[in-house]
XYZ file of C-alpha atoms in Angstrom:
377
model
C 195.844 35.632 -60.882
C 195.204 32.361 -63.083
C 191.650 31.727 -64.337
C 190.367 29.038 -66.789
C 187.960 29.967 -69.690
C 185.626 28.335 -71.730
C 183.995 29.840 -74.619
C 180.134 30.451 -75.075
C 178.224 31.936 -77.805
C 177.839 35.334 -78.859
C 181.575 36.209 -78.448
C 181.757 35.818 -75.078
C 183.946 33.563 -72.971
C 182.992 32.496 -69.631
C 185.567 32.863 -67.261
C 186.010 30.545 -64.065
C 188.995 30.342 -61.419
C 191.237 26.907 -61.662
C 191.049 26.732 -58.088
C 188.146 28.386 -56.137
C 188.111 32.361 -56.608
C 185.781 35.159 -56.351
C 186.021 35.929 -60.041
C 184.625 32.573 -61.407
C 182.184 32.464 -63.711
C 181.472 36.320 -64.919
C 180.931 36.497 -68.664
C 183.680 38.427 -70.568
C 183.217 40.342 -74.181
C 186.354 40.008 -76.141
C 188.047 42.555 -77.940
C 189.664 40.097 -80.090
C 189.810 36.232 -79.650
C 194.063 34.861 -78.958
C 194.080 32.542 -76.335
C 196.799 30.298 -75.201
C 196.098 26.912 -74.471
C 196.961 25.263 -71.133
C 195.680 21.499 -70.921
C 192.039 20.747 -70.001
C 190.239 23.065 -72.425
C 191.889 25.713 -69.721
C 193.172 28.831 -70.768
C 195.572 31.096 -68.467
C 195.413 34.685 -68.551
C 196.624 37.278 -65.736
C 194.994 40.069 -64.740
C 195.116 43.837 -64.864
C 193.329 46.386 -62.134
C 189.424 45.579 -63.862
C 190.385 44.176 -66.730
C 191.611 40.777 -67.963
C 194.551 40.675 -70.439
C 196.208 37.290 -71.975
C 199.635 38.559 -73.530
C 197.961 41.425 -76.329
C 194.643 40.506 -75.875
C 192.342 42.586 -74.026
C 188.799 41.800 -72.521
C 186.260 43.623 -70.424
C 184.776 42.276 -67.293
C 181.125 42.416 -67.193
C 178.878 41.017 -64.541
C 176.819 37.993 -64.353
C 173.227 37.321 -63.354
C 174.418 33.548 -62.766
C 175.065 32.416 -59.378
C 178.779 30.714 -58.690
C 179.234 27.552 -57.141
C 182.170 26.838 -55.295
C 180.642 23.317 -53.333
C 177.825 21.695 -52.617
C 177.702 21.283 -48.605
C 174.268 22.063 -47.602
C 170.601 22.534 -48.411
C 170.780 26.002 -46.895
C 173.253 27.456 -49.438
C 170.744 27.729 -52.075
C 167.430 29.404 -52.713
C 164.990 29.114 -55.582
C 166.598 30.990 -58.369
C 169.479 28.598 -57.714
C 167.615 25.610 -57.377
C 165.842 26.663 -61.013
C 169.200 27.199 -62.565
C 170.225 23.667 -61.570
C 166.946 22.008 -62.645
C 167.305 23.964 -66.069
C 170.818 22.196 -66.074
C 169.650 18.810 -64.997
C 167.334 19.060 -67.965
C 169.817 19.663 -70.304
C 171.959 16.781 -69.155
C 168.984 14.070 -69.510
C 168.972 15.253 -73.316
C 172.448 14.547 -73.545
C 171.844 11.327 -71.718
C 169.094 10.440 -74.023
C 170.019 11.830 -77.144
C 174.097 11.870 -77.436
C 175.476 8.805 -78.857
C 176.506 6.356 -76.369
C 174.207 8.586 -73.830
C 177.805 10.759 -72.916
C 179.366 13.871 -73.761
C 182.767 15.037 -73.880
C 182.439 18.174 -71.638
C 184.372 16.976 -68.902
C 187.236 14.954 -70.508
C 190.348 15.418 -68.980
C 188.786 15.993 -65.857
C 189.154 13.597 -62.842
C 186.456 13.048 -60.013
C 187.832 11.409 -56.629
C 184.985 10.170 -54.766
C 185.525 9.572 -50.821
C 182.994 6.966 -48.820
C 183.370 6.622 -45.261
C 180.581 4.507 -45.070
C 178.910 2.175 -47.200
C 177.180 2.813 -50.563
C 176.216 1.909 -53.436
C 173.562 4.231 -55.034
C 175.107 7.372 -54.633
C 178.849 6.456 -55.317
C 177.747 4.930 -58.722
C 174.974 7.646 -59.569
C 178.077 10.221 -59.204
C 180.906 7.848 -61.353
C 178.222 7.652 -63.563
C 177.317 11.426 -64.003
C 181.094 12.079 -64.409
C 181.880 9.353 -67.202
C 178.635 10.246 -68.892
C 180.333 14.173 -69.706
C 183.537 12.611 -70.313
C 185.853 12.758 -67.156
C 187.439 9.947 -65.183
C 186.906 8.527 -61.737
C 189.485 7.694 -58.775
C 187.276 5.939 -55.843
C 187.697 4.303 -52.523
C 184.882 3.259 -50.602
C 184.701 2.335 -46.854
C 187.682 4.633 -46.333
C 186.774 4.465 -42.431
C 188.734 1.213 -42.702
C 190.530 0.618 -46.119
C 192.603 3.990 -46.308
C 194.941 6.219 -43.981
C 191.900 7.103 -42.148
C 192.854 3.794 -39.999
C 195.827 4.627 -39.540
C 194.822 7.818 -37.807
C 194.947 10.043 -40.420
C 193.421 13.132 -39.852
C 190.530 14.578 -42.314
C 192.381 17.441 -43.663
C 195.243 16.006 -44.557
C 193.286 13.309 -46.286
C 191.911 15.721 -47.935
C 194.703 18.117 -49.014
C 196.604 14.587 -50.461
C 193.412 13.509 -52.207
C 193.091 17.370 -53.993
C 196.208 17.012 -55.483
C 195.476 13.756 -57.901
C 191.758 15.291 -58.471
C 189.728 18.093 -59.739
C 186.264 17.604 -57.588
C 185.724 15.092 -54.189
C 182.571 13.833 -53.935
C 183.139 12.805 -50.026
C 180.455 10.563 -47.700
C 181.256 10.529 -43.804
C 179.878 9.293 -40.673
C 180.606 12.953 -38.795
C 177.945 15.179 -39.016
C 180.349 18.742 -40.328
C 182.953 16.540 -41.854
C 182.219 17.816 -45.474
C 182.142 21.655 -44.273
C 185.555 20.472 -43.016
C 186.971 19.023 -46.012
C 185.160 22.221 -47.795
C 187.286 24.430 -46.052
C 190.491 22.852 -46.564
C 190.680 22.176 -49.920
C 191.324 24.485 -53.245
C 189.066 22.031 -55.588
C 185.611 21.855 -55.371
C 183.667 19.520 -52.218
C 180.220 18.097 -52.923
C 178.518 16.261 -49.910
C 177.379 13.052 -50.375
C 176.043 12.823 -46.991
C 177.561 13.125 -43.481
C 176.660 11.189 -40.753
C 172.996 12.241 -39.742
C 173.491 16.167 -41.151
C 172.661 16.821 -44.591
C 172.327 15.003 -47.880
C 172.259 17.715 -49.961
C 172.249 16.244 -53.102
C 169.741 13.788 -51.964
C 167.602 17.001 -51.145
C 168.095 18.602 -54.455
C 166.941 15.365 -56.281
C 163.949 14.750 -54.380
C 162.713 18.460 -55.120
C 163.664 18.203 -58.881
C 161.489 14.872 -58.791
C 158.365 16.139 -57.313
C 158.616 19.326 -59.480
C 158.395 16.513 -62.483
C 156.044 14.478 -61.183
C 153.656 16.696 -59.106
C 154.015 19.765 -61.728
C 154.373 22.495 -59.255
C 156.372 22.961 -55.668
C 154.605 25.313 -54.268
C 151.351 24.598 -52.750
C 151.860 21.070 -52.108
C 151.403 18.765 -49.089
C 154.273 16.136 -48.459
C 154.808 13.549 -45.399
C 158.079 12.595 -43.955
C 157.455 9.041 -42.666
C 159.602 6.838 -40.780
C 163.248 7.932 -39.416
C 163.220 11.566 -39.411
C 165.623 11.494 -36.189
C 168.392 10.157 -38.136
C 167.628 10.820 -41.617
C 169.763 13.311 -43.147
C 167.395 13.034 -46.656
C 164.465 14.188 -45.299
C 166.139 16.763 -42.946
C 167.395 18.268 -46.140
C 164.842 17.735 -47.992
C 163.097 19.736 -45.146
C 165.695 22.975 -46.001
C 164.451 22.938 -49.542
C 160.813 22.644 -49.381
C 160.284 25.464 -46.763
C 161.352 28.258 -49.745
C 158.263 27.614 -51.486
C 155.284 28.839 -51.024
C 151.423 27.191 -49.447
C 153.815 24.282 -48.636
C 152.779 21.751 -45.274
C 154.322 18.795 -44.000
C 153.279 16.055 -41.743
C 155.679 14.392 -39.748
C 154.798 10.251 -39.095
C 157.595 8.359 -37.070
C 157.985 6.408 -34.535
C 158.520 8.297 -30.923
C 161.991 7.109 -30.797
C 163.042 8.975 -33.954
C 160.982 11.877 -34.102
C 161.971 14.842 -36.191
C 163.634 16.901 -34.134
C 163.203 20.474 -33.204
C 165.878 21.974 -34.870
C 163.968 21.428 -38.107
C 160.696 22.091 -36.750
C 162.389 25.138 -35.162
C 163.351 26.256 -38.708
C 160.133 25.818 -40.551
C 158.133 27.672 -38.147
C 160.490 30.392 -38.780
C 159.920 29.864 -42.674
C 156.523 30.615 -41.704
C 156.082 26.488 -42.978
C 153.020 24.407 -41.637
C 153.884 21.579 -40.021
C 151.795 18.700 -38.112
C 153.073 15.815 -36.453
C 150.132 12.587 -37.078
C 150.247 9.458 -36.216
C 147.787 7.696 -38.515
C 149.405 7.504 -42.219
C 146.237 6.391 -43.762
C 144.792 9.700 -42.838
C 147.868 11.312 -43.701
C 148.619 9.955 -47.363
C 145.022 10.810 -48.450
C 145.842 14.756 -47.737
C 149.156 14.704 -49.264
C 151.296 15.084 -52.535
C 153.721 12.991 -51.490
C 154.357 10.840 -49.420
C 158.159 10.472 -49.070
C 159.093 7.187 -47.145
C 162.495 6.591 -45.319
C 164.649 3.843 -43.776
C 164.825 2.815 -39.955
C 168.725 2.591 -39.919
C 169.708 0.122 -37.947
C 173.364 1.700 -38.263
C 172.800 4.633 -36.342
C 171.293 2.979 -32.751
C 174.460 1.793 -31.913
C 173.982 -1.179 -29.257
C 170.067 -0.471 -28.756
C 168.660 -2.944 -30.594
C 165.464 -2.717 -28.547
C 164.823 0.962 -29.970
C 165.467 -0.337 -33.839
C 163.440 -3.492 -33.007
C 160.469 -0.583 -31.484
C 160.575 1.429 -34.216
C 161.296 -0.512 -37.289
C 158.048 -1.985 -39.354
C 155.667 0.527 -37.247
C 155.246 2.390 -40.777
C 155.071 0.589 -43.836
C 153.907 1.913 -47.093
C 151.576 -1.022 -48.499
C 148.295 -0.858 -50.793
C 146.359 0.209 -48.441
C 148.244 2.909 -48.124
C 148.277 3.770 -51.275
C 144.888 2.870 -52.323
C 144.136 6.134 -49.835
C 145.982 8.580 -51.735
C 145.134 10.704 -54.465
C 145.269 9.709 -57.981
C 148.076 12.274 -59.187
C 150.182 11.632 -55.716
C 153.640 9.608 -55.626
C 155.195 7.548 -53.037
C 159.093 8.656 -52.672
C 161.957 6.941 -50.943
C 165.999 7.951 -50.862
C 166.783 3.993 -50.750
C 167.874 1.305 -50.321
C 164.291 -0.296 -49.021
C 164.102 -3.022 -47.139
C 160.635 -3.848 -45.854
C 158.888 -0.256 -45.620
C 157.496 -0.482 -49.012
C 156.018 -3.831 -49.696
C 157.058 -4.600 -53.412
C 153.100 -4.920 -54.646
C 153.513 -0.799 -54.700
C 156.197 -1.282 -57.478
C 153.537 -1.728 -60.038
C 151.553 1.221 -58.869
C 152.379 4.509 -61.231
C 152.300 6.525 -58.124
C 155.457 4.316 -57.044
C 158.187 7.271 -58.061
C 161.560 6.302 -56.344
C 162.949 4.566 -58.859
C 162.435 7.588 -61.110
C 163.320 9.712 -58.442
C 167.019 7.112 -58.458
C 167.239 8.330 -62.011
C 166.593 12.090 -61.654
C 169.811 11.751 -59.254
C 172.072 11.282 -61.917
C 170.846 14.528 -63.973
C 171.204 16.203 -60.841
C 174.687 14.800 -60.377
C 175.505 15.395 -64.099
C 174.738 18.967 -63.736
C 176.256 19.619 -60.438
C 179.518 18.676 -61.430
C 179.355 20.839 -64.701
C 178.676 23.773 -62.841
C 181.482 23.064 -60.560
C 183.981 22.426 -63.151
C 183.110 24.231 -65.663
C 180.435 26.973 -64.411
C 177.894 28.671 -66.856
């Protein structure tokens, strides 16, 4: 078997698979230190019953306490340990953002990042080509590859996918089919990270938002947040959702318009998560009780031909002084974005106005997602 290694302190070397493997990432003590280099700060080694061994050189496997991450698909696939490992990461990469010269490292270089769009963009694709050029790696992109790649010629998925793998390390893919990415996930040998698919999951989106109020509010447990707006169609907040019901005390109010309701799938969930949840109509009374109050989109994009639903449900909710006059002093008003007239721009000035730090927590997030993928611990 190939693996990669990189080297850590205290003599050990951390190894992790070139392609996905069950033996990524477990710490190694070396014997003695002769490794052969292979491109890519890689190193290839072959293995021998329970023990490594590269030509005369001889190391013992020992086990790790650090989770492995093979791709980022869904909100469900972690749990708080995990989600504390990644903040710990994110931290580290907003000191290297902050602190390194030029605000990049040189952890990823040689690495290449192929990112995948379906549908339109613009705050996501660049937070991830940002993350990747910030630790030193290189980006292939395409975006609205629903109509400017093979996809319109009826290619299928897969072998989009198993082409794409083959000039990249890591896809960062966004598609309009709910499942898509678990597809793509399954057919490739590199590393998938979800960048949203149709109205399923946003995972990353998820793991931003929860590394923001953590910041901002100080704690996740304990807390009260509101989902306003599209919660039918919103894949942010039904991630968001996944993540919030592992912690503890937690309760969330539900405001939307009938037509786009949160449906019961989630509320199906948190009830079994033993989570509090309350549907309310009146936002007012809702932003006064709450921690956050995490605004979202009506998107037009996903009625199809019924305009008259969008036209029902779109400006019903909007987050305005008033709104925010009612909540409480150490409270923050979220949104995934792009905005267009759900938060009146007045509440930009407000402190409690968070989503454009909550924009820049997603590249930290981004930054340290892809190091763990490519590189591991």
């Amino acid at each position: 078997m190939t693996i990669s290694a990189t080297f850590s302190s205290h003599g050990k070397i951390l190894m992790s698979p070139l392609r996905k493997s069950e033996w990524a990432n477990q710490p190694v003590l070396c014997k003695s230190v002769e490794l052969f280099k292979n491109g890519r700060n890689q190193y290839r080694m072959s293995t021998n019953s329970n023990k490594f061994q590269c030509r005369a050189l001889e190391i013992e496997n020992k086990s790790s306490t650090k989770f492995h991450l093979d791709d980022v698909i869904e909100s469900q696939q972690f749990d708080r340990e995990t989600l504390s490992a990644i903040f710990e990461v994110a931290r580290e990469m907003e000191k290297i953002e902050k602190n390194s010269i030029g605000g990049r490292s040189e952890i990823l270089k040689g690495y290449l990042m192929a990112t995948l769009f379906y549908e339109p963009s613009t705050r996501t694709r660049l937070s991830f080509e940002s993350a990747m050029k910030r630790l030193g790696g290189e980006v292939l992109t395409t975006e609205n590859a629903r109509e400017f790649s093979s996809a319109a010629k009826g290619e299928t998925l897969e072998d989009t996918i198993r082409t794409v793998e083959g000039y990249s390390d890591i896809i960062v893919m966004r598609h309009f089919e709910s499942g898509a990415a678990r597809r793509a996930a399954s057919t490739a040998s590199i590393p998938i990270i979800n960048a949203g698919d149709g109205p399923g999951q946003h995972p990353t989106q998820a793991l931003l938002d929860v590394y923001t109020i953590e910041r901002e509010i100080g704690k996740l447990d304990g807390i009260n947040v509101a989902l306003v707006g599209d919660l039918a169609y919103g894949r942010t907040v039904r991630s968001l959702a996944h993540l919030l019901a592992m912690y503890e005390d937690v309760k969330i109010y539900f405001v939307s318009p009938d037509v786009v309701k949160m449906k019961d799938d989630i509320k199906d969930y948190l009830t079994s998560m033993g989570v509090q949840w309350e549907e309310n109509a009146d936002l007012i009374e809702v932003a006064s009780k709450c921690d956050v109050v995490y605004q979202t989109r009506i998107q037009r994009e996903r009625f199809g031909e019924r305009v008259d639903l969008y036209e029902e449900a779109r400006g019903k909710y909007i987050v305005d002084m008033s709104v925010v006059n009612a909540m409480q002093k150490h409270a923050v008003v979220m949104h995934p974005l792009p905005r267009l007239d759900e938060i009146t721009v007045d509440v930009d000035g407000d402190s409690r106005a968070a989503y454009f730090r909550q924009a820049k927590n997603g590249l930290y997030i981004r930054m340290a997602l892809l190091k763990l993928l490519l590189l591991g611990w």
